[in-house]
Amino acid sequence: MPRYTKRYAKRCLVIFVMFFSWLGSVGFSELSAGDEETYKGLKIFSDVIDLIEKNYVDPVDSKDLIQKAIQGMVSSLDPHSQLLPPEAFEELQIDTRGEFGGIGIVITMQKGLLMVISPIEGTPAYKAGIRAGDVIIKVDGESTKDMMLWEAVKKMRGPKGESVSITIFREGQANPMDFTLVRDIIPIESVRHLVLQPGFGYIRITNFQENTTGDLTAALNDLEREKTPMKGLVLDLRDNPGGLLNEAVDVSDVFLEKGNIVSIKGRLEKHTKTFDAKPNRSRHEYPIVVLINGGSASASEIVAGALQDHHRAVILGTTSFGKGSVQTVESLRDGYGLKFTIARYYTPSGRSIQAQGIVPDIEVRERLIAEDTVAEGERMLKERDLKNHLDAEPFPDVSIPFPTDKEKKEKESGKEQNTENRYGPLDLKGLQTDNQVMRALEILKGYQILTEVHG
């Protein structure tokens, strides 16, 4: 074996020894320096690197091989654990702050396609006419095929004033469309509100970031300063993917005066904690209906579960995603990060919602569904569908179908809700066609009438 290959194999071995030693420092103490089986495995790994580097048909990047090997090891634990390259680690940190430089779109990956969920109101993408459902096929001339979601986000974000070009495919257009957008500072507005009817407020929380609780408090103050006193609130957590645990706790605490909010339990004592409510200076004692669906996950499930268990709110909608695990992110050398699961969380009554979700008190689907169409719960990807999820079951064949012809006609006739607009500006007219919001309003008004009748 060439001398440089031997040296590299030794470096690989040292890297993995250091990596496992670091894991031991955060709680995996069984992988100690004296563990013979661990070192046997590391030796096999170094042998594999040596053979591939020396004999593979094409030249290989050994650093890339090692990174993918670590990624494979971590991702085999559960779907939420992963090695974060410096770029991905940076994007994760940005996502929890209040603003960033970019073009202002919410995107997702469906069937390997980079799809726009919604442009954000007032941003470059919004002003340029980017629409929900547009498929981004190129960024600065580079194909998005096989591109990771964080890579696409990284390419579209950047300093204010710099331009980025995107090519999109839009249904109904024969040819791709090119847009050149000048980046701007994009505020991440996680809380929006309006008055549904005098005395009845609506608040939408799209994610849980650093300033969410403060924004929620400000929204409640605005609603409570209206001429008609508050009689009820609709709190919309649909399609809220989660975010910061402490913000979920604080948001729950806004509506609770005492008792447990959530408990997290891990293998280590330091990863086992309980979070309790504290008395509030401003009490919000009016009834609440919380809206959830299959896109409500993690932090939003903590809030829904706490308010449900304390009988502080009626939960309406469809069963939530079912992500009942807690992740931490640790910094590694050279800008890398490691995101991994440290605990499961439990609602005040002791329920674990992992792979089960929060079941609503009143089930109301988001759209009017004919008997011969596929039910919403059968169409939306859930935690239990993810490979290697905790308490795993066999991984089913999951697909996300595009709208059928019948669904398109329903949308055109106004029977289907425009749920994409949840990320855009609030529109009272749009909410008045949302059957879940209107059902929630009916419940609040009915409660008010009964209270007045019975004193």
Tab-separated table of C-alpha atoms in Angstrom:
chain	number	residue	atom	x	y	z
A	1	MET	CA	0.000	0.000	0.000
A	2	PRO	CA	1.486	3.452	-0.929
A	3	ARG	CA	2.905	5.422	1.956
A	4	TYR	CA	0.450	8.343	1.559
A	5	THR	CA	-2.502	5.911	1.627
A	6	LYS	CA	-1.298	4.389	4.872
A	7	ARG	CA	-0.936	7.842	6.372
A	8	TYR	CA	-4.441	8.773	5.228
A	9	ALA	CA	-5.936	5.569	6.578
A	10	LYS	CA	-4.312	6.327	9.924
A	11	ARG	CA	-5.750	9.848	9.834
A	12	CYS	CA	-9.201	8.394	9.112
A	13	LEU	CA	-8.824	6.114	12.109
A	14	VAL	CA	-7.767	9.034	14.297
A	15	ILE	CA	-10.734	11.115	13.067
A	16	PHE	CA	-13.200	8.376	13.947
A	17	VAL	CA	-11.554	7.735	17.327
A	18	MET	CA	-11.874	11.454	18.068
A	19	PHE	CA	-15.485	11.432	16.850
A	20	PHE	CA	-16.453	8.495	19.053
A	21	SER	CA	-14.587	10.051	21.978
A	22	TRP	CA	-16.647	13.195	21.495
A	23	LEU	CA	-19.848	11.135	21.466
A	24	GLY	CA	-18.716	9.607	24.740
A	25	SER	CA	-18.298	13.075	26.226
A	26	VAL	CA	-21.962	13.862	25.529
A	27	GLY	CA	-23.351	10.689	26.944
A	28	PHE	CA	-22.413	7.588	24.922
A	29	SER	CA	-19.957	6.415	27.543
A	30	GLU	CA	-20.053	2.776	26.426
A	31	LEU	CA	-17.928	3.753	23.430
A	32	SER	CA	-14.814	4.130	25.592
A	33	ALA	CA	-11.163	3.911	24.562
A	34	GLY	CA	-11.002	0.341	25.863
A	35	ASP	CA	-13.908	-0.948	23.833
A	36	GLU	CA	-12.291	-3.597	21.653
A	37	GLU	CA	-15.298	-4.061	19.369
A	38	THR	CA	-15.390	-0.343	18.603
A	39	TYR	CA	-11.750	-0.362	17.557
A	40	LYS	CA	-12.256	-3.467	15.433
A	41	GLY	CA	-15.037	-1.634	13.608
A	42	LEU	CA	-12.846	1.436	13.133
A	43	LYS	CA	-10.062	-0.714	11.712
A	44	ILE	CA	-12.492	-2.247	9.206
A	45	PHE	CA	-13.561	1.264	8.257
A	46	SER	CA	-9.979	2.372	7.622
A	47	ASP	CA	-9.381	-0.765	5.538
A	48	VAL	CA	-12.463	0.041	3.414
A	49	ILE	CA	-11.301	3.640	2.868
A	50	ASP	CA	-7.871	2.352	1.830
A	51	LEU	CA	-9.285	-0.184	-0.659
A	52	ILE	CA	-11.726	2.311	-2.211
A	53	GLU	CA	-9.115	5.046	-2.453
A	54	LYS	CA	-6.640	2.681	-4.093
A	55	ASN	CA	-8.862	0.560	-6.354
A	56	TYR	CA	-12.167	2.296	-7.139
A	57	VAL	CA	-12.819	2.838	-10.861
A	58	ASP	CA	-12.879	6.652	-10.494
A	59	PRO	CA	-10.916	8.974	-8.214
A	60	VAL	CA	-12.740	9.572	-4.949
A	61	ASP	CA	-12.793	12.425	-2.459
A	62	SER	CA	-11.850	10.753	0.834
A	63	LYS	CA	-13.173	13.672	2.896
A	64	ASP	CA	-16.543	13.322	1.164
A	65	LEU	CA	-16.561	9.554	1.811
A	66	ILE	CA	-15.920	10.060	5.517
A	67	GLN	CA	-18.620	12.721	5.780
A	68	LYS	CA	-21.165	10.445	4.100
A	69	ALA	CA	-20.153	7.541	6.341
A	70	ILE	CA	-20.760	9.643	9.464
A	71	GLN	CA	-24.022	10.918	7.996
A	72	GLY	CA	-25.142	7.350	7.326
A	73	MET	CA	-24.277	6.307	10.864
A	74	VAL	CA	-26.194	9.184	12.451
A	75	SER	CA	-29.218	9.082	10.140
A	76	SER	CA	-29.636	5.354	10.848
A	77	LEU	CA	-30.579	6.266	14.437
A	78	ASP	CA	-33.795	8.118	13.568
A	79	PRO	CA	-35.032	10.509	10.845
A	80	HIS	CA	-34.267	13.651	12.881
A	81	SER	CA	-30.602	12.975	13.685
A	82	GLN	CA	-28.021	14.166	11.183
A	83	LEU	CA	-24.523	15.496	10.660
A	84	LEU	CA	-24.710	19.155	9.623
A	85	PRO	CA	-22.025	20.428	7.255
A	86	PRO	CA	-21.013	24.047	7.983
A	87	GLU	CA	-23.523	25.458	5.480
A	88	ALA	CA	-26.433	23.433	6.863
A	89	PHE	CA	-25.429	24.248	10.456
A	90	GLU	CA	-25.435	27.954	9.611
A	91	GLU	CA	-28.869	27.739	7.946
A	92	LEU	CA	-30.301	25.946	10.993
A	93	GLN	CA	-29.123	28.793	13.226
A	94	ILE	CA	-30.548	31.416	10.833
A	95	ASP	CA	-33.969	29.737	10.819
A	96	THR	CA	-34.469	30.486	14.539
A	97	ARG	CA	-33.609	34.197	14.270
A	98	GLY	CA	-35.819	37.105	13.323
A	99	GLU	CA	-34.569	37.894	9.806
A	100	PHE	CA	-32.197	36.934	6.982
A	101	GLY	CA	-31.142	38.089	3.529
A	102	GLY	CA	-32.994	36.336	0.731
A	103	ILE	CA	-35.821	36.464	-1.811
A	104	GLY	CA	-38.758	35.599	0.477
A	105	ILE	CA	-40.259	32.213	-0.352
A	106	VAL	CA	-41.266	29.193	1.719
A	107	ILE	CA	-40.169	26.040	-0.116
A	108	THR	CA	-40.405	22.292	0.308
A	109	MET	CA	-39.204	19.165	-1.473
A	110	GLN	CA	-41.902	16.951	-3.010
A	111	LYS	CA	-41.035	13.891	-5.104
A	112	GLY	CA	-37.579	15.314	-5.617
A	113	LEU	CA	-39.016	18.625	-6.896
A	114	LEU	CA	-38.199	21.954	-5.250
A	115	MET	CA	-41.646	23.486	-4.853
A	116	VAL	CA	-42.799	26.902	-3.645
A	117	ILE	CA	-45.280	26.655	-0.771
A	118	SER	CA	-45.860	30.392	-0.750
A	119	PRO	CA	-44.120	33.710	-1.353
A	120	ILE	CA	-43.887	35.901	1.734
A	121	GLU	CA	-45.867	39.130	1.489
A	122	GLY	CA	-43.886	42.211	0.439
A	123	THR	CA	-40.672	40.344	-0.467
A	124	PRO	CA	-38.804	40.301	-3.811
A	125	ALA	CA	-40.361	36.943	-4.759
A	126	TYR	CA	-43.859	38.211	-3.905
A	127	LYS	CA	-43.397	41.399	-5.947
A	128	ALA	CA	-41.961	39.462	-8.909
A	129	GLY	CA	-45.032	37.243	-9.130
A	130	ILE	CA	-43.681	33.935	-7.815
A	131	ARG	CA	-46.676	31.760	-6.951
A	132	ALA	CA	-47.514	28.855	-4.677
A	133	GLY	CA	-47.018	25.620	-6.620
A	134	ASP	CA	-44.201	26.922	-8.812
A	135	VAL	CA	-41.430	24.347	-9.222
A	136	ILE	CA	-37.891	25.778	-9.075
A	137	ILE	CA	-35.795	23.881	-11.605
A	138	LYS	CA	-32.650	26.064	-11.563
A	139	VAL	CA	-30.890	28.489	-9.220
A	140	ASP	CA	-28.260	30.690	-10.879
A	141	GLY	CA	-28.276	28.293	-13.812
A	142	GLU	CA	-27.635	25.205	-11.659
A	143	SER	CA	-30.188	22.408	-11.785
A	144	THR	CA	-32.011	21.676	-8.523
A	145	LYS	CA	-32.285	17.984	-9.447
A	146	ASP	CA	-30.840	15.903	-6.590
A	147	MET	CA	-30.142	19.108	-4.628
A	148	MET	CA	-30.685	18.954	-0.866
A	149	LEU	CA	-33.307	21.360	0.493
A	150	TRP	CA	-30.758	23.197	2.651
A	151	GLU	CA	-28.473	23.570	-0.378
A	152	ALA	CA	-31.239	25.278	-2.341
A	153	VAL	CA	-32.026	27.541	0.606
A	154	LYS	CA	-28.343	28.434	0.939
A	155	LYS	CA	-28.094	29.357	-2.752
A	156	MET	CA	-31.123	31.636	-2.625
A	157	ARG	CA	-30.150	33.400	0.593
A	158	GLY	CA	-27.423	36.019	0.631
A	159	PRO	CA	-26.558	39.676	1.328
A	160	LYS	CA	-29.135	42.380	0.705
A	161	GLY	CA	-28.717	44.007	-2.721
A	162	GLU	CA	-27.162	41.008	-4.469
A	163	SER	CA	-29.148	39.308	-7.231
A	164	VAL	CA	-30.018	35.670	-7.797
A	165	SER	CA	-31.702	34.113	-10.830
A	166	ILE	CA	-34.214	31.280	-10.570
A	167	THR	CA	-35.926	29.292	-13.301
A	168	ILE	CA	-39.358	27.930	-12.531
A	169	PHE	CA	-41.865	25.613	-14.152
A	170	ARG	CA	-45.470	26.688	-13.706
A	171	GLU	CA	-48.467	24.529	-14.473
A	172	GLY	CA	-50.238	25.826	-17.541
A	173	GLN	CA	-47.101	27.431	-18.998
A	174	ALA	CA	-45.475	25.725	-21.984
A	175	ASN	CA	-41.938	26.945	-21.246
A	176	PRO	CA	-39.872	27.525	-18.083
A	177	MET	CA	-39.890	31.089	-16.713
A	178	ASP	CA	-36.752	33.004	-15.647
A	179	PHE	CA	-36.703	35.514	-12.778
A	180	THR	CA	-33.823	37.685	-11.609
A	181	LEU	CA	-34.470	38.803	-8.036
A	182	VAL	CA	-32.541	41.264	-5.882
A	183	ARG	CA	-32.177	39.932	-2.337
A	184	ASP	CA	-33.570	41.927	0.555
A	185	ILE	CA	-33.812	41.516	4.330
A	186	ILE	CA	-36.624	39.036	4.932
A	187	PRO	CA	-38.327	39.310	8.323
A	188	ILE	CA	-39.427	35.949	9.697
A	189	GLU	CA	-42.894	36.815	10.953
A	190	SER	CA	-44.142	33.833	12.928
A	191	VAL	CA	-47.283	35.438	14.419
A	192	ARG	CA	-50.141	37.165	12.590
A	193	HIS	CA	-53.575	38.163	13.824
A	194	LEU	CA	-56.882	39.773	12.955
A	195	VAL	CA	-60.454	40.122	14.214
A	196	LEU	CA	-62.794	37.485	12.775
A	197	GLN	CA	-65.883	39.135	14.201
A	198	PRO	CA	-66.284	41.700	16.998
A	199	GLY	CA	-65.075	39.966	20.168
A	200	PHE	CA	-63.551	36.971	18.397
A	201	GLY	CA	-59.872	37.011	17.469
A	202	TYR	CA	-57.706	34.864	15.222
A	203	ILE	CA	-53.958	34.252	15.682
A	204	ARG	CA	-51.806	32.172	13.380
A	205	ILE	CA	-48.379	30.878	14.500
A	206	THR	CA	-46.365	29.496	11.574
A	207	ASN	CA	-43.279	28.377	13.546
A	208	PHE	CA	-41.588	28.784	16.929
A	209	GLN	CA	-38.546	31.060	16.795
A	210	GLU	CA	-36.754	33.388	19.199
A	211	ASN	CA	-39.376	36.153	19.252
A	212	THR	CA	-42.595	34.118	18.928
A	213	THR	CA	-43.828	34.521	22.522
A	214	GLY	CA	-43.239	38.273	22.474
A	215	ASP	CA	-45.072	38.579	19.155
A	216	LEU	CA	-47.955	36.472	20.495
A	217	THR	CA	-48.279	38.700	23.567
A	218	ALA	CA	-48.326	41.810	21.359
A	219	ALA	CA	-51.013	40.235	19.138
A	220	LEU	CA	-53.177	39.401	22.171
A	221	ASN	CA	-52.791	42.964	23.463
A	222	ASP	CA	-53.939	44.323	20.095
A	223	LEU	CA	-56.998	42.081	20.046
A	224	GLU	CA	-57.863	42.871	23.657
A	225	ARG	CA	-57.706	46.626	22.978
A	226	GLU	CA	-60.511	46.378	20.423
A	227	LYS	CA	-63.778	48.155	21.202
A	228	THR	CA	-65.616	44.858	21.773
A	229	PRO	CA	-64.153	42.818	24.668
A	230	MET	CA	-62.595	39.476	23.720
A	231	LYS	CA	-65.070	36.596	23.924
A	232	GLY	CA	-62.987	33.898	22.258
A	233	LEU	CA	-59.799	33.127	20.329
A	234	VAL	CA	-58.948	30.825	17.416
A	235	LEU	CA	-55.271	29.804	17.649
A	236	ASP	CA	-54.135	28.344	14.326
A	237	LEU	CA	-51.198	25.884	14.507
A	238	ARG	CA	-51.920	24.102	11.223
A	239	ASP	CA	-48.838	23.269	9.146
A	240	ASN	CA	-46.621	24.610	11.945
A	241	PRO	CA	-43.515	22.375	11.808
A	242	GLY	CA	-42.259	23.367	15.273
A	243	GLY	CA	-39.060	25.100	16.314
A	244	LEU	CA	-37.632	26.059	19.687
A	245	LEU	CA	-38.737	24.050	22.721
A	246	ASN	CA	-38.480	26.989	25.128
A	247	GLU	CA	-40.778	29.074	22.897
A	248	ALA	CA	-43.380	26.287	22.866
A	249	VAL	CA	-43.229	26.213	26.670
A	250	ASP	CA	-43.528	30.011	26.930
A	251	VAL	CA	-46.428	30.180	24.450
A	252	SER	CA	-48.292	27.526	26.468
A	253	ASP	CA	-47.515	29.460	29.657
A	254	VAL	CA	-49.252	32.545	28.250
A	255	PHE	CA	-52.573	30.681	28.546
A	256	LEU	CA	-51.893	28.584	31.666
A	257	GLU	CA	-51.587	29.697	35.278
A	258	LYS	CA	-50.228	26.537	36.893
A	259	GLY	CA	-49.394	22.905	36.325
A	260	ASN	CA	-47.079	20.972	34.055
A	261	ILE	CA	-46.661	22.034	30.423
A	262	VAL	CA	-44.394	19.281	29.119
A	263	SER	CA	-41.890	16.733	30.389
A	264	ILE	CA	-38.876	15.452	28.502
A	265	LYS	CA	-37.326	12.131	29.431
A	266	GLY	CA	-34.025	10.847	28.096
A	267	ARG	CA	-31.562	8.099	28.945
A	268	LEU	CA	-29.417	10.559	30.902
A	269	GLU	CA	-30.563	12.461	33.958
A	270	LYS	CA	-29.444	15.781	32.440
A	271	HIS	CA	-31.818	15.153	29.527
A	272	THR	CA	-34.811	14.646	31.820
A	273	LYS	CA	-36.698	17.822	32.744
A	274	THR	CA	-40.156	19.127	33.510
A	275	PHE	CA	-41.494	22.534	32.516
A	276	ASP	CA	-44.260	24.120	34.604
A	277	ALA	CA	-46.533	27.103	34.103
A	278	LYS	CA	-46.215	30.277	36.150
A	279	PRO	CA	-48.941	32.792	37.086
A	280	ASN	CA	-49.310	35.563	34.509
A	281	ARG	CA	-49.689	39.286	35.142
A	282	SER	CA	-52.145	39.477	32.249
A	283	ARG	CA	-54.686	36.687	32.258
A	284	HIS	CA	-56.432	35.622	29.062
A	285	GLU	CA	-59.446	33.787	30.407
A	286	TYR	CA	-61.652	33.670	27.303
A	287	PRO	CA	-62.249	30.274	25.603
A	288	ILE	CA	-59.812	29.076	22.946
A	289	VAL	CA	-60.084	26.729	19.979
A	290	VAL	CA	-56.735	25.443	18.669
A	291	LEU	CA	-56.539	24.302	15.045
A	292	ILE	CA	-54.146	21.445	14.131
A	293	ASN	CA	-53.567	19.133	11.188
A	294	GLY	CA	-51.065	16.565	9.924
A	295	GLY	CA	-48.536	19.341	9.344
A	296	SER	CA	-48.581	20.413	13.010
A	297	ALA	CA	-45.433	18.943	14.542
A	298	SER	CA	-43.064	19.057	17.501
A	299	ALA	CA	-43.352	22.418	19.316
A	300	SER	CA	-46.880	23.003	17.998
A	301	GLU	CA	-47.884	19.578	19.356
A	302	ILE	CA	-46.453	20.531	22.757
A	303	VAL	CA	-48.704	23.605	22.857
A	304	ALA	CA	-51.780	21.726	21.638
A	305	GLY	CA	-51.166	18.850	24.072
A	306	ALA	CA	-50.671	21.136	27.075
A	307	LEU	CA	-53.814	23.188	26.411
A	308	GLN	CA	-55.816	20.015	25.725
A	309	ASP	CA	-54.708	18.198	28.877
A	310	HIS	CA	-55.437	21.239	31.060
A	311	HIS	CA	-58.872	21.639	29.405
A	312	ARG	CA	-57.818	25.164	28.494
A	313	ALA	CA	-58.718	24.817	24.812
A	314	VAL	CA	-60.761	22.687	22.451
A	315	ILE	CA	-58.521	21.071	19.830
A	316	LEU	CA	-60.131	20.996	16.387
A	317	GLY	CA	-58.923	19.634	13.053
A	318	THR	CA	-57.151	16.387	12.200
A	319	THR	CA	-54.497	14.320	13.998
A	320	SER	CA	-51.115	16.042	14.178
A	321	PHE	CA	-47.799	14.799	12.753
A	322	GLY	CA	-46.600	12.841	15.800
A	323	LYS	CA	-43.041	14.056	16.377
A	324	GLY	CA	-42.594	13.444	20.080
A	325	SER	CA	-38.807	13.571	20.299
A	326	VAL	CA	-36.354	16.270	21.368
A	327	GLN	CA	-33.160	17.043	19.463
A	328	THR	CA	-30.065	18.952	20.510
A	329	VAL	CA	-27.410	20.437	18.248
A	330	GLU	CA	-23.775	20.276	19.298
A	331	SER	CA	-20.956	22.174	17.619
A	332	LEU	CA	-18.118	20.150	16.115
A	333	ARG	CA	-14.779	21.310	14.761
A	334	ASP	CA	-14.432	23.107	11.410
A	335	GLY	CA	-17.960	24.525	11.550
A	336	TYR	CA	-19.771	21.176	11.564
A	337	GLY	CA	-22.690	20.411	13.839
A	338	LEU	CA	-24.352	17.228	15.082
A	339	LYS	CA	-28.104	17.162	15.530
A	340	PHE	CA	-29.309	14.124	17.447
A	341	THR	CA	-32.207	12.932	19.585
A	342	ILE	CA	-31.743	13.075	23.346
A	343	ALA	CA	-35.254	12.560	24.747
A	344	ARG	CA	-38.947	11.975	24.180
A	345	TYR	CA	-41.482	14.481	25.417
A	346	TYR	CA	-44.741	13.876	27.245
A	347	THR	CA	-47.872	15.973	27.663
A	348	PRO	CA	-49.092	16.915	31.189
A	349	SER	CA	-51.213	13.759	31.411
A	350	GLY	CA	-48.187	11.616	30.557
A	351	ARG	CA	-49.030	10.947	26.907
A	352	SER	CA	-46.222	10.318	24.471
A	353	ILE	CA	-47.324	11.509	21.062
A	354	GLN	CA	-44.331	9.961	19.261
A	355	ALA	CA	-45.596	8.367	16.013
A	356	GLN	CA	-49.193	8.865	17.251
A	357	GLY	CA	-49.848	12.599	17.251
A	358	ILE	CA	-52.343	14.780	19.094
A	359	VAL	CA	-55.877	13.567	18.410
A	360	PRO	CA	-58.315	16.501	18.153
A	361	ASP	CA	-61.331	16.770	20.438
A	362	ILE	CA	-63.424	17.551	17.371
A	363	GLU	CA	-62.359	16.147	14.001
A	364	VAL	CA	-62.967	18.516	11.106
A	365	ARG	CA	-61.151	18.040	7.815
A	366	GLU	CA	-59.564	20.978	6.037
A	367	ARG	CA	-61.566	20.558	2.855
A	368	LEU	CA	-64.882	19.129	1.842
A	369	ILE	CA	-64.012	15.606	0.670
A	370	ALA	CA	-66.297	13.496	-1.458
A	371	GLU	CA	-66.691	9.850	-0.554
A	372	ASP	CA	-64.700	8.678	-3.582
A	373	THR	CA	-61.648	10.859	-2.892
A	374	VAL	CA	-58.689	10.013	-0.673
A	375	ALA	CA	-59.059	11.188	2.915
A	376	GLU	CA	-56.646	13.842	4.159
A	377	GLY	CA	-55.164	11.627	6.856
A	378	GLU	CA	-54.238	9.005	4.253
A	379	ARG	CA	-52.481	11.563	2.040
A	380	MET	CA	-50.262	13.465	4.430
A	381	LEU	CA	-46.860	12.153	5.494
A	382	LYS	CA	-46.632	11.564	9.250
A	383	GLU	CA	-43.845	10.777	11.722
A	384	ARG	CA	-44.835	7.106	11.743
A	385	ASP	CA	-44.160	7.003	7.994
A	386	LEU	CA	-40.542	8.119	8.326
A	387	LYS	CA	-37.802	5.530	8.041
A	388	ASN	CA	-36.078	4.635	11.341
A	389	HIS	CA	-38.577	6.645	13.394
A	390	LEU	CA	-38.498	5.890	17.114
A	391	ASP	CA	-40.593	2.826	18.001
A	392	ALA	CA	-40.300	1.985	14.296
A	393	GLU	CA	-42.728	-0.042	12.231
A	394	PRO	CA	-42.107	-1.260	8.650
A	395	PHE	CA	-41.634	1.714	6.329
A	396	PRO	CA	-44.646	1.999	4.003
A	397	ASP	CA	-44.617	3.175	0.402
A	398	VAL	CA	-45.467	6.841	0.857
A	399	SER	CA	-46.166	9.202	-2.009
A	400	ILE	CA	-47.416	12.764	-2.179
A	401	PRO	CA	-49.829	12.894	-5.121
A	402	PHE	CA	-50.459	15.987	-7.167
A	403	PRO	CA	-54.098	17.192	-7.205
A	404	THR	CA	-56.536	15.064	-9.149
A	405	ASP	CA	-58.758	16.569	-11.851
A	406	LYS	CA	-61.659	16.464	-9.426
A	407	GLU	CA	-59.682	18.297	-6.747
A	408	LYS	CA	-58.633	20.946	-9.277
A	409	LYS	CA	-62.289	21.533	-10.169
A	410	GLU	CA	-63.183	21.797	-6.472
A	411	LYS	CA	-60.435	24.351	-5.997
A	412	GLU	CA	-61.606	26.361	-8.993
A	413	SER	CA	-65.173	26.320	-7.679
A	414	GLY	CA	-64.026	27.516	-4.254
A	415	LYS	CA	-64.812	24.298	-2.356
A	416	GLU	CA	-61.191	23.680	-1.357
A	417	GLN	CA	-59.303	25.888	1.077
A	418	ASN	CA	-56.235	27.747	-0.143
A	419	THR	CA	-53.991	26.474	2.635
A	420	GLU	CA	-50.835	27.764	0.937
A	421	ASN	CA	-51.822	31.278	2.019
A	422	ARG	CA	-51.093	30.354	5.613
A	423	TYR	CA	-47.582	31.629	4.953
A	424	GLY	CA	-48.770	34.806	3.245
A	425	PRO	CA	-50.837	37.780	4.431
A	426	LEU	CA	-53.942	37.197	6.502
A	427	ASP	CA	-57.117	37.656	4.520
A	428	LEU	CA	-60.459	37.857	6.325
A	429	LYS	CA	-62.354	36.864	3.198
A	430	GLY	CA	-60.140	33.810	2.792
A	431	LEU	CA	-60.609	32.782	6.424
A	432	GLN	CA	-64.373	33.077	6.006
A	433	THR	CA	-64.174	30.287	3.398
A	434	ASP	CA	-62.028	28.102	5.676
A	435	ASN	CA	-64.403	25.508	7.124
A	436	GLN	CA	-62.179	24.719	10.122
A	437	VAL	CA	-61.881	28.389	11.129
A	438	MET	CA	-65.623	28.908	10.707
A	439	ARG	CA	-66.390	25.768	12.734
A	440	ALA	CA	-64.090	27.049	15.492
A	441	LEU	CA	-65.889	30.400	15.442
A	442	GLU	CA	-69.263	28.666	15.702
A	443	ILE	CA	-68.063	26.749	18.776
A	444	LEU	CA	-66.824	29.939	20.464
A	445	LYS	CA	-70.063	31.796	19.701
A	446	GLY	CA	-72.111	28.842	20.950
A	447	TYR	CA	-70.142	28.799	24.204
A	448	GLN	CA	-70.739	32.522	24.627
A	449	ILE	CA	-74.484	32.106	24.122
A	450	LEU	CA	-74.674	29.238	26.625
A	451	THR	CA	-72.675	31.254	29.175
A	452	GLU	CA	-75.049	34.181	28.848
A	453	VAL	CA	-78.123	31.936	29.096
A	454	HIS	CA	-76.912	30.112	32.219
A	455	GLY	CA	-75.214	33.101	33.810
